[in-house]
Amino acid sequence: MTPGLRYLPGHLALPEQRQLVEDLRLAVAAAPLFTPVMPRTGRPFSVRMTNLGSLGWVSDRAGYRYQPLHPDTGQPWPAIPGVLLALWRTVSGYSHDPEACLVNFYSGGARMGLHRDEDEDDFTAPVLSVSLGDTAIFRIGGPERGGKTGTLKLNSGDVLVMGGPSRLCYHGIDRVLTGTSTLLKDGGRINLTLRRVTKP
Ligand code: MD6
Ligand code: FE
């Protein structure tokens, strides 16, 4: 496994997963999921997104960036839930709180192409990911596009920490295995990624 990558299978127990889903339902009511589009081409992503925290990641024709307000409502993003802050403080090994939690919702044939998370100013903080709902096939490679890659199954409750050298590795979601979890009543998968954006 890539140095700095930590895979914590089943780290979140079912009660915490259920609490998070409840927190997310309230958050999404205030900050609705939107469909991001690729810079320049305007091609839509197959996942829908929203954010929690003081900054949120958005992608539109103008580019990728972090911003304090929801692009459609113009309101600040909802707060990062306590379960997630507690998780970050326990496993990130980083002494400042995250500023952004990107919420990705996968339904049907949604996937995520290989990419690096590189829009942050602080790469010394890890990116911490939480998976909820249906199992996904996660693909990870090295720091260069086109290198050797491998896959990992991400199940509901799994936590993945991309720190150290793995922080800037290419990764993506090949596909989501429909019907593998009953956590979300209408199925699908939610991925949460906690990020530190600015240098403290
Ligand atoms: C996903 N995850 O699991 C997509 N990024 O749906 C990511 O893009 C990701 O899992 C940075 C760190 C961990 C991740
Ligand atoms: Fe990512």
JSON list of C-alpha atoms and ligand atoms in Angstrom, two decimals:
[
{"chain": "A", "resi": 1, "resn": "MET", "atom": "CA", "xyz": [0.00, 0.00, 0.00]},
{"chain": "A", "resi": 2, "resn": "THR", "atom": "CA", "xyz": [1.13, 3.56, -0.74]},
{"chain": "A", "resi": 3, "resn": "PRO", "atom": "CA", "xyz": [3.09, 5.13, 2.16]},
{"chain": "A", "resi": 4, "resn": "GLY", "atom": "CA", "xyz": [0.92, 7.47, 4.22]},
{"chain": "A", "resi": 5, "resn": "LEU", "atom": "CA", "xyz": [-2.31, 5.76, 3.20]},
{"chain": "A", "resi": 6, "resn": "ARG", "atom": "CA", "xyz": [-4.26, 4.40, 6.16]},
{"chain": "A", "resi": 7, "resn": "TYR", "atom": "CA", "xyz": [-7.27, 2.17, 5.64]},
{"chain": "A", "resi": 8, "resn": "LEU", "atom": "CA", "xyz": [-9.50, 1.79, 8.71]},
{"chain": "A", "resi": 9, "resn": "PRO", "atom": "CA", "xyz": [-12.21, -0.71, 7.71]},
{"chain": "A", "resi": 10, "resn": "GLY", "atom": "CA", "xyz": [-15.44, -0.46, 9.70]},
{"chain": "A", "resi": 11, "resn": "HIS", "atom": "CA", "xyz": [-14.03, 2.38, 11.82]},
{"chain": "A", "resi": 12, "resn": "LEU", "atom": "CA", "xyz": [-17.45, 4.01, 12.21]},
{"chain": "A", "resi": 13, "resn": "ALA", "atom": "CA", "xyz": [-19.94, 1.83, 14.07]},
{"chain": "A", "resi": 14, "resn": "LEU", "atom": "CA", "xyz": [-23.53, 1.60, 12.86]},
{"chain": "A", "resi": 15, "resn": "PRO", "atom": "CA", "xyz": [-24.95, 4.09, 15.43]},
{"chain": "A", "resi": 16, "resn": "GLU", "atom": "CA", "xyz": [-22.40, 6.71, 14.30]},
{"chain": "A", "resi": 17, "resn": "GLN", "atom": "CA", "xyz": [-23.19, 5.99, 10.64]},
{"chain": "A", "resi": 18, "resn": "ARG", "atom": "CA", "xyz": [-26.90, 6.47, 11.36]},
{"chain": "A", "resi": 19, "resn": "GLN", "atom": "CA", "xyz": [-26.23, 9.70, 13.27]},
{"chain": "A", "resi": 20, "resn": "LEU", "atom": "CA", "xyz": [-24.22, 10.99, 10.31]},
{"chain": "A", "resi": 21, "resn": "VAL", "atom": "CA", "xyz": [-26.97, 10.14, 7.84]},
{"chain": "A", "resi": 22, "resn": "GLU", "atom": "CA", "xyz": [-29.45, 12.07, 10.02]},
{"chain": "A", "resi": 23, "resn": "ASP", "atom": "CA", "xyz": [-27.04, 15.05, 10.24]},
{"chain": "A", "resi": 24, "resn": "LEU", "atom": "CA", "xyz": [-26.58, 14.93, 6.46]},
{"chain": "A", "resi": 25, "resn": "ARG", "atom": "CA", "xyz": [-30.33, 14.90, 5.75]},
{"chain": "A", "resi": 26, "resn": "LEU", "atom": "CA", "xyz": [-30.66, 18.17, 7.68]},
{"chain": "A", "resi": 27, "resn": "ALA", "atom": "CA", "xyz": [-27.57, 19.64, 6.03]},
{"chain": "A", "resi": 28, "resn": "VAL", "atom": "CA", "xyz": [-28.74, 18.76, 2.52]},
{"chain": "A", "resi": 29, "resn": "ALA", "atom": "CA", "xyz": [-32.13, 20.35, 3.22]},
{"chain": "A", "resi": 30, "resn": "ALA", "atom": "CA", "xyz": [-30.29, 23.65, 3.88]},
{"chain": "A", "resi": 31, "resn": "ALA", "atom": "CA", "xyz": [-27.50, 23.21, 1.32]},
{"chain": "A", "resi": 32, "resn": "PRO", "atom": "CA", "xyz": [-29.00, 21.18, -1.56]},
{"chain": "A", "resi": 33, "resn": "LEU", "atom": "CA", "xyz": [-26.96, 18.77, -3.65]},
{"chain": "A", "resi": 34, "resn": "PHE", "atom": "CA", "xyz": [-25.87, 20.34, -6.93]},
{"chain": "A", "resi": 35, "resn": "THR", "atom": "CA", "xyz": [-24.35, 18.86, -10.08]},
{"chain": "A", "resi": 36, "resn": "PRO", "atom": "CA", "xyz": [-20.87, 20.24, -10.65]},
{"chain": "A", "resi": 37, "resn": "VAL", "atom": "CA", "xyz": [-19.55, 20.64, -14.20]},
{"chain": "A", "resi": 38, "resn": "MET", "atom": "CA", "xyz": [-16.03, 20.33, -15.58]},
{"chain": "A", "resi": 39, "resn": "PRO", "atom": "CA", "xyz": [-14.08, 23.55, -16.10]},
{"chain": "A", "resi": 40, "resn": "ARG", "atom": "CA", "xyz": [-14.11, 24.79, -19.75]},
{"chain": "A", "resi": 41, "resn": "THR", "atom": "CA", "xyz": [-16.15, 21.90, -21.23]},
{"chain": "A", "resi": 42, "resn": "GLY", "atom": "CA", "xyz": [-19.13, 22.22, -18.88]},
{"chain": "A", "resi": 43, "resn": "ARG", "atom": "CA", "xyz": [-19.51, 18.44, -18.91]},
{"chain": "A", "resi": 44, "resn": "PRO", "atom": "CA", "xyz": [-21.50, 17.41, -15.81]},
{"chain": "A", "resi": 45, "resn": "PHE", "atom": "CA", "xyz": [-20.05, 15.18, -13.11]},
{"chain": "A", "resi": 46, "resn": "SER", "atom": "CA", "xyz": [-22.04, 11.97, -12.49]},
{"chain": "A", "resi": 47, "resn": "VAL", "atom": "CA", "xyz": [-21.94, 12.59, -8.72]},
{"chain": "A", "resi": 48, "resn": "ARG", "atom": "CA", "xyz": [-23.92, 15.30, -6.99]},
{"chain": "A", "resi": 49, "resn": "MET", "atom": "CA", "xyz": [-22.23, 17.38, -4.30]},
{"chain": "A", "resi": 50, "resn": "THR", "atom": "CA", "xyz": [-22.60, 19.74, -1.42]},
{"chain": "A", "resi": 51, "resn": "ASN", "atom": "CA", "xyz": [-20.28, 20.86, 1.38]},
{"chain": "A", "resi": 52, "resn": "LEU", "atom": "CA", "xyz": [-20.11, 21.43, 5.12]},
{"chain": "A", "resi": 53, "resn": "GLY", "atom": "CA", "xyz": [-17.75, 23.77, 6.95]},
{"chain": "A", "resi": 54, "resn": "SER", "atom": "CA", "xyz": [-16.37, 27.28, 6.49]},
{"chain": "A", "resi": 55, "resn": "LEU", "atom": "CA", "xyz": [-15.22, 26.48, 2.94]},
{"chain": "A", "resi": 56, "resn": "GLY", "atom": "CA", "xyz": [-16.68, 24.27, 0.24]},
{"chain": "A", "resi": 57, "resn": "TRP", "atom": "CA", "xyz": [-15.16, 22.84, -2.94]},
{"chain": "A", "resi": 58, "resn": "VAL", "atom": "CA", "xyz": [-16.95, 23.70, -6.18]},
{"chain": "A", "resi": 59, "resn": "SER", "atom": "CA", "xyz": [-16.30, 23.04, -9.85]},
{"chain": "A", "resi": 60, "resn": "ASP", "atom": "CA", "xyz": [-17.88, 25.06, -12.65]},
{"chain": "A", "resi": 61, "resn": "ARG", "atom": "CA", "xyz": [-16.91, 26.43, -16.07]},
{"chain": "A", "resi": 62, "resn": "ALA", "atom": "CA", "xyz": [-14.61, 28.95, -14.36]},
{"chain": "A", "resi": 63, "resn": "GLY", "atom": "CA", "xyz": [-12.56, 26.26, -12.59]},
{"chain": "A", "resi": 64, "resn": "TYR", "atom": "CA", "xyz": [-12.11, 24.41, -9.30]},
{"chain": "A", "resi": 65, "resn": "ARG", "atom": "CA", "xyz": [-12.03, 26.41, -6.07]},
{"chain": "A", "resi": 66, "resn": "TYR", "atom": "CA", "xyz": [-13.03, 26.66, -2.43]},
{"chain": "A", "resi": 67, "resn": "GLN", "atom": "CA", "xyz": [-15.67, 29.21, -1.51]},
{"chain": "A", "resi": 68, "resn": "PRO", "atom": "CA", "xyz": [-17.58, 30.13, 1.69]},
{"chain": "A", "resi": 69, "resn": "LEU", "atom": "CA", "xyz": [-21.05, 30.20, 0.11]},
{"chain": "A", "resi": 70, "resn": "HIS", "atom": "CA", "xyz": [-23.32, 27.64, -1.60]},
{"chain": "A", "resi": 71, "resn": "PRO", "atom": "CA", "xyz": [-23.37, 28.44, -5.35]},
{"chain": "A", "resi": 72, "resn": "ASP", "atom": "CA", "xyz": [-27.19, 28.23, -5.63]},
{"chain": "A", "resi": 73, "resn": "THR", "atom": "CA", "xyz": [-28.51, 29.46, -2.27]},
{"chain": "A", "resi": 74, "resn": "GLY", "atom": "CA", "xyz": [-25.76, 32.04, -1.61]},
{"chain": "A", "resi": 75, "resn": "GLN", "atom": "CA", "xyz": [-25.79, 30.90, 2.03]},
{"chain": "A", "resi": 76, "resn": "PRO", "atom": "CA", "xyz": [-22.85, 29.69, 4.14]},
{"chain": "A", "resi": 77, "resn": "TRP", "atom": "CA", "xyz": [-22.37, 25.91, 4.17]},
{"chain": "A", "resi": 78, "resn": "PRO", "atom": "CA", "xyz": [-23.80, 24.06, 7.22]},
{"chain": "A", "resi": 79, "resn": "ALA", "atom": "CA", "xyz": [-21.42, 23.21, 10.06]},
{"chain": "A", "resi": 80, "resn": "ILE", "atom": "CA", "xyz": [-19.32, 20.05, 10.05]},
{"chain": "A", "resi": 81, "resn": "PRO", "atom": "CA", "xyz": [-21.13, 17.54, 12.35]},
{"chain": "A", "resi": 82, "resn": "GLY", "atom": "CA", "xyz": [-19.63, 16.62, 15.71]},
{"chain": "A", "resi": 83, "resn": "VAL", "atom": "CA", "xyz": [-19.10, 12.96, 14.75]},
{"chain": "A", "resi": 84, "resn": "LEU", "atom": "CA", "xyz": [-16.81, 14.08, 11.91]},
{"chain": "A", "resi": 85, "resn": "LEU", "atom": "CA", "xyz": [-14.85, 16.62, 13.98]},
{"chain": "A", "resi": 86, "resn": "ALA", "atom": "CA", "xyz": [-14.30, 13.95, 16.63]},
{"chain": "A", "resi": 87, "resn": "LEU", "atom": "CA", "xyz": [-13.13, 11.52, 13.95]},
{"chain": "A", "resi": 88, "resn": "TRP", "atom": "CA", "xyz": [-10.69, 14.07, 12.48]},
{"chain": "A", "resi": 89, "resn": "ARG", "atom": "CA", "xyz": [-9.25, 14.87, 15.92]},
{"chain": "A", "resi": 90, "resn": "THR", "atom": "CA", "xyz": [-8.77, 11.17, 16.63]},
{"chain": "A", "resi": 91, "resn": "VAL", "atom": "CA", "xyz": [-7.26, 9.94, 13.38]},
{"chain": "A", "resi": 92, "resn": "SER", "atom": "CA", "xyz": [-5.87, 12.82, 11.30]},
{"chain": "A", "resi": 93, "resn": "GLY", "atom": "CA", "xyz": [-2.74, 13.40, 13.38]},
{"chain": "A", "resi": 94, "resn": "TYR", "atom": "CA", "xyz": [-3.11, 17.08, 12.45]},
{"chain": "A", "resi": 95, "resn": "SER", "atom": "CA", "xyz": [-3.39, 19.73, 15.17]},
{"chain": "A", "resi": 96, "resn": "HIS", "atom": "CA", "xyz": [-5.96, 22.03, 13.52]},
{"chain": "A", "resi": 97, "resn": "ASP", "atom": "CA", "xyz": [-9.56, 21.33, 12.58]},
{"chain": "A", "resi": 98, "resn": "PRO", "atom": "CA", "xyz": [-10.68, 20.74, 8.99]},
{"chain": "A", "resi": 99, "resn": "GLU", "atom": "CA", "xyz": [-12.29, 23.64, 7.13]},
{"chain": "A", "resi": 100, "resn": "ALA", "atom": "CA", "xyz": [-14.16, 21.72, 4.45]},
{"chain": "A", "resi": 101, "resn": "CYS", "atom": "CA", "xyz": [-16.17, 18.56, 4.20]},
{"chain": "A", "resi": 102, "resn": "LEU", "atom": "CA", "xyz": [-17.06, 17.68, 0.63]},
{"chain": "A", "resi": 103, "resn": "VAL", "atom": "CA", "xyz": [-20.17, 15.52, 0.37]},
{"chain": "A", "resi": 104, "resn": "ASN", "atom": "CA", "xyz": [-20.34, 13.35, -2.77]},
{"chain": "A", "resi": 105, "resn": "PHE", "atom": "CA", "xyz": [-23.54, 11.47, -3.50]},
{"chain": "A", "resi": 106, "resn": "TYR", "atom": "CA", "xyz": [-23.42, 8.53, -5.91]},
{"chain": "A", "resi": 107, "resn": "SER", "atom": "CA", "xyz": [-26.58, 7.05, -7.37]},
{"chain": "A", "resi": 108, "resn": "GLY", "atom": "CA", "xyz": [-27.15, 4.79, -10.37]},
{"chain": "A", "resi": 109, "resn": "GLY", "atom": "CA", "xyz": [-24.00, 4.51, -12.45]},
{"chain": "A", "resi": 110, "resn": "ALA", "atom": "CA", "xyz": [-22.17, 7.44, -10.85]},
{"chain": "A", "resi": 111, "resn": "ARG", "atom": "CA", "xyz": [-18.37, 7.25, -10.72]},
{"chain": "A", "resi": 112, "resn": "MET", "atom": "CA", "xyz": [-15.40, 9.52, -10.14]},
{"chain": "A", "resi": 113, "resn": "GLY", "atom": "CA", "xyz": [-12.52, 9.76, -12.59]},
{"chain": "A", "resi": 114, "resn": "LEU", "atom": "CA", "xyz": [-8.91, 9.60, -11.45]},
{"chain": "A", "resi": 115, "resn": "HIS", "atom": "CA", "xyz": [-7.87, 12.90, -9.89]},
{"chain": "A", "resi": 116, "resn": "ARG", "atom": "CA", "xyz": [-5.64, 14.40, -7.23]},
{"chain": "A", "resi": 117, "resn": "ASP", "atom": "CA", "xyz": [-6.95, 16.61, -4.43]},
{"chain": "A", "resi": 118, "resn": "GLU", "atom": "CA", "xyz": [-4.68, 19.59, -5.02]},
{"chain": "A", "resi": 119, "resn": "ASP", "atom": "CA", "xyz": [-6.80, 22.72, -4.63]},
{"chain": "A", "resi": 120, "resn": "GLU", "atom": "CA", "xyz": [-5.77, 23.13, -0.98]},
{"chain": "A", "resi": 121, "resn": "ASP", "atom": "CA", "xyz": [-2.94, 25.42, 0.23]},
{"chain": "A", "resi": 122, "resn": "ASP", "atom": "CA", "xyz": [-1.89, 22.99, 2.94]},
{"chain": "A", "resi": 123, "resn": "PHE", "atom": "CA", "xyz": [-0.77, 19.54, 1.78]},
{"chain": "A", "resi": 124, "resn": "THR", "atom": "CA", "xyz": [0.73, 18.72, 5.19]},
{"chain": "A", "resi": 125, "resn": "ALA", "atom": "CA", "xyz": [-2.79, 17.89, 6.43]},
{"chain": "A", "resi": 126, "resn": "PRO", "atom": "CA", "xyz": [-4.21, 14.56, 5.28]},
{"chain": "A", "resi": 127, "resn": "VAL", "atom": "CA", "xyz": [-7.53, 14.18, 3.49]},
{"chain": "A", "resi": 128, "resn": "LEU", "atom": "CA", "xyz": [-9.81, 11.92, 5.52]},
{"chain": "A", "resi": 129, "resn": "SER", "atom": "CA", "xyz": [-12.60, 10.04, 3.77]},
{"chain": "A", "resi": 130, "resn": "VAL", "atom": "CA", "xyz": [-15.70, 8.36, 5.21]},
{"chain": "A", "resi": 131, "resn": "SER", "atom": "CA", "xyz": [-17.90, 6.03, 3.16]},
{"chain": "A", "resi": 132, "resn": "LEU", "atom": "CA", "xyz": [-21.61, 5.49, 3.84]},
{"chain": "A", "resi": 133, "resn": "GLY", "atom": "CA", "xyz": [-24.07, 3.24, 2.05]},
{"chain": "A", "resi": 134, "resn": "ASP", "atom": "CA", "xyz": [-23.30, 1.01, -0.92]},
{"chain": "A", "resi": 135, "resn": "THR", "atom": "CA", "xyz": [-19.79, -0.40, -1.39]},
{"chain": "A", "resi": 136, "resn": "ALA", "atom": "CA", "xyz": [-17.50, 1.33, -3.90]},
{"chain": "A", "resi": 137, "resn": "ILE", "atom": "CA", "xyz": [-14.46, 0.20, -5.84]},
{"chain": "A", "resi": 138, "resn": "PHE", "atom": "CA", "xyz": [-11.80, 2.80, -5.02]},
{"chain": "A", "resi": 139, "resn": "ARG", "atom": "CA", "xyz": [-8.77, 3.01, -7.32]},
{"chain": "A", "resi": 140, "resn": "ILE", "atom": "CA", "xyz": [-5.47, 4.51, -6.23]},
{"chain": "A", "resi": 141, "resn": "GLY", "atom": "CA", "xyz": [-2.21, 5.03, -8.10]},
{"chain": "A", "resi": 142, "resn": "GLY", "atom": "CA", "xyz": [0.91, 7.09, -7.64]},
{"chain": "A", "resi": 143, "resn": "PRO", "atom": "CA", "xyz": [1.70, 10.79, -7.87]},
{"chain": "A", "resi": 144, "resn": "GLU", "atom": "CA", "xyz": [1.82, 10.73, -11.70]},
{"chain": "A", "resi": 145, "resn": "ARG", "atom": "CA", "xyz": [-1.06, 10.13, -14.06]},
{"chain": "A", "resi": 146, "resn": "GLY", "atom": "CA", "xyz": [-0.68, 6.90, -16.01]},
{"chain": "A", "resi": 147, "resn": "GLY", "atom": "CA", "xyz": [1.21, 4.96, -13.32]},
{"chain": "A", "resi": 148, "resn": "LYS", "atom": "CA", "xyz": [0.34, 1.60, -11.85]},
{"chain": "A", "resi": 149, "resn": "THR", "atom": "CA", "xyz": [-2.93, 1.51, -9.87]},
{"chain": "A", "resi": 150, "resn": "GLY", "atom": "CA", "xyz": [-4.69, -0.84, -7.50]},
{"chain": "A", "resi": 151, "resn": "THR", "atom": "CA", "xyz": [-8.16, -1.10, -6.01]},
{"chain": "A", "resi": 152, "resn": "LEU", "atom": "CA", "xyz": [-9.71, -1.22, -2.57]},
{"chain": "A", "resi": 153, "resn": "LYS", "atom": "CA", "xyz": [-13.34, -1.90, -1.67]},
{"chain": "A", "resi": 154, "resn": "LEU", "atom": "CA", "xyz": [-14.81, 0.88, 0.46]},
{"chain": "A", "resi": 155, "resn": "ASN", "atom": "CA", "xyz": [-17.75, -0.32, 2.58]},
{"chain": "A", "resi": 156, "resn": "SER", "atom": "CA", "xyz": [-20.13, 1.67, 4.74]},
{"chain": "A", "resi": 157, "resn": "GLY", "atom": "CA", "xyz": [-18.28, 2.88, 7.84]},
{"chain": "A", "resi": 158, "resn": "ASP", "atom": "CA", "xyz": [-14.81, 2.58, 6.31]},
{"chain": "A", "resi": 159, "resn": "VAL", "atom": "CA", "xyz": [-12.40, 5.45, 6.86]},
{"chain": "A", "resi": 160, "resn": "LEU", "atom": "CA", "xyz": [-9.46, 6.19, 4.58]},
{"chain": "A", "resi": 161, "resn": "VAL", "atom": "CA", "xyz": [-6.71, 8.65, 5.49]},
{"chain": "A", "resi": 162, "resn": "MET", "atom": "CA", "xyz": [-4.57, 9.97, 2.65]},
{"chain": "A", "resi": 163, "resn": "GLY", "atom": "CA", "xyz": [-1.59, 11.62, 4.28]},
{"chain": "A", "resi": 164, "resn": "GLY", "atom": "CA", "xyz": [2.16, 11.85, 3.73]},
{"chain": "A", "resi": 165, "resn": "PRO", "atom": "CA", "xyz": [3.26, 10.74, 0.26]},
{"chain": "A", "resi": 166, "resn": "SER", "atom": "CA", "xyz": [-0.22, 9.38, -0.52]},
{"chain": "A", "resi": 167, "resn": "ARG", "atom": "CA", "xyz": [-1.74, 12.87, -0.09]},
{"chain": "A", "resi": 168, "resn": "LEU", "atom": "CA", "xyz": [-1.10, 13.74, -3.74]},
{"chain": "A", "resi": 169, "resn": "CYS", "atom": "CA", "xyz": [-1.73, 10.35, -5.34]},
{"chain": "A", "resi": 170, "resn": "TYR", "atom": "CA", "xyz": [-4.22, 9.88, -8.15]},
{"chain": "A", "resi": 171, "resn": "HIS", "atom": "CA", "xyz": [-7.43, 8.17, -7.05]},
{"chain": "A", "resi": 172, "resn": "GLY", "atom": "CA", "xyz": [-11.04, 7.72, -8.10]},
{"chain": "A", "resi": 173, "resn": "ILE", "atom": "CA", "xyz": [-14.13, 5.54, -7.90]},
{"chain": "A", "resi": 174, "resn": "ASP", "atom": "CA", "xyz": [-14.55, 2.90, -10.65]},
{"chain": "A", "resi": 175, "resn": "ARG", "atom": "CA", "xyz": [-18.09, 2.00, -9.65]},
{"chain": "A", "resi": 176, "resn": "VAL", "atom": "CA", "xyz": [-20.57, 1.57, -6.84]},
{"chain": "A", "resi": 177, "resn": "LEU", "atom": "CA", "xyz": [-22.07, -1.87, -6.14]},
{"chain": "A", "resi": 178, "resn": "THR", "atom": "CA", "xyz": [-25.82, -1.32, -6.01]},
{"chain": "A", "resi": 179, "resn": "GLY", "atom": "CA", "xyz": [-27.76, -2.99, -3.20]},
{"chain": "A", "resi": 180, "resn": "THR", "atom": "CA", "xyz": [-24.78, -3.77, -0.94]},
{"chain": "A", "resi": 181, "resn": "SER", "atom": "CA", "xyz": [-26.02, -1.65, 2.01]},
{"chain": "A", "resi": 182, "resn": "THR", "atom": "CA", "xyz": [-29.34, -0.79, 3.63]},
{"chain": "A", "resi": 183, "resn": "LEU", "atom": "CA", "xyz": [-28.05, 2.33, 5.45]},
{"chain": "A", "resi": 184, "resn": "LEU", "atom": "CA", "xyz": [-29.56, 4.78, 2.96]},
{"chain": "A", "resi": 185, "resn": "LYS", "atom": "CA", "xyz": [-33.25, 4.11, 2.46]},
{"chain": "A", "resi": 186, "resn": "ASP", "atom": "CA", "xyz": [-33.14, 4.90, -1.26]},
{"chain": "A", "resi": 187, "resn": "GLY", "atom": "CA", "xyz": [-29.75, 3.25, -1.77]},
{"chain": "A", "resi": 188, "resn": "GLY", "atom": "CA", "xyz": [-26.65, 4.84, -3.26]},
{"chain": "A", "resi": 189, "resn": "ARG", "atom": "CA", "xyz": [-23.42, 5.93, -1.63]},
{"chain": "A", "resi": 190, "resn": "ILE", "atom": "CA", "xyz": [-22.22, 8.99, 0.22]},
{"chain": "A", "resi": 191, "resn": "ASN", "atom": "CA", "xyz": [-18.55, 9.86, 0.50]},
{"chain": "A", "resi": 192, "resn": "LEU", "atom": "CA", "xyz": [-17.40, 12.55, 2.88]},
{"chain": "A", "resi": 193, "resn": "THR", "atom": "CA", "xyz": [-13.91, 14.04, 2.57]},
{"chain": "A", "resi": 194, "resn": "LEU", "atom": "CA", "xyz": [-12.59, 16.26, 5.33]},
{"chain": "A", "resi": 195, "resn": "ARG", "atom": "CA", "xyz": [-9.93, 18.75, 4.29]},
{"chain": "A", "resi": 196, "resn": "ARG", "atom": "CA", "xyz": [-7.76, 21.46, 5.75]},
{"chain": "A", "resi": 197, "resn": "VAL", "atom": "CA", "xyz": [-7.68, 24.13, 3.02]},
{"chain": "A", "resi": 198, "resn": "THR", "atom": "CA", "xyz": [-5.63, 27.06, 4.36]},
{"chain": "A", "resi": 199, "resn": "LYS", "atom": "CA", "xyz": [-2.33, 27.02, 6.21]},
{"chain": "A", "resi": 200, "resn": "PRO", "atom": "CA", "xyz": [-3.08, 27.63, 9.90]},
{"chain": "B", "resi": 1, "resn": "MD6", "atom": "C1", "xyz": [-14.93, 8.73, -3.04]},
{"chain": "B", "resi": 1, "resn": "MD6", "atom": "N1", "xyz": [-12.94, 9.93, -2.74]},
{"chain": "B", "resi": 1, "resn": "MD6", "atom": "O1", "xyz": [-14.56, 7.91, -2.20]},
{"chain": "B", "resi": 1, "resn": "MD6", "atom": "C2", "xyz": [-13.99, 9.72, -3.64]},
{"chain": "B", "resi": 1, "resn": "MD6", "atom": "N2", "xyz": [-10.20, 12.07, -2.08]},
{"chain": "B", "resi": 1, "resn": "MD6", "atom": "O2", "xyz": [-16.08, 8.77, -3.44]},
{"chain": "B", "resi": 1, "resn": "MD6", "atom": "C3", "xyz": [-11.98, 10.82, -2.98]},
{"chain": "B", "resi": 1, "resn": "MD6", "atom": "O3", "xyz": [-11.93, 11.48, -3.99]},
{"chain": "B", "resi": 1, "resn": "MD6", "atom": "C4", "xyz": [-10.95, 11.00, -1.95]},
{"chain": "B", "resi": 1, "resn": "MD6", "atom": "O4", "xyz": [-11.47, 9.00, -0.77]},
{"chain": "B", "resi": 1, "resn": "MD6", "atom": "C5", "xyz": [-9.22, 12.30, -1.20]},
{"chain": "B", "resi": 1, "resn": "MD6", "atom": "C6", "xyz": [-8.97, 11.46, -0.14]},
{"chain": "B", "resi": 1, "resn": "MD6", "atom": "C7", "xyz": [-9.73, 10.35, 0.01]},
{"chain": "B", "resi": 1, "resn": "MD6", "atom": "C8", "xyz": [-10.74, 10.09, -0.91]},
{"chain": "B", "resi": 2, "resn": "FE", "atom": "FE", "xyz": [-10.36, 12.91, -4.03]}
]
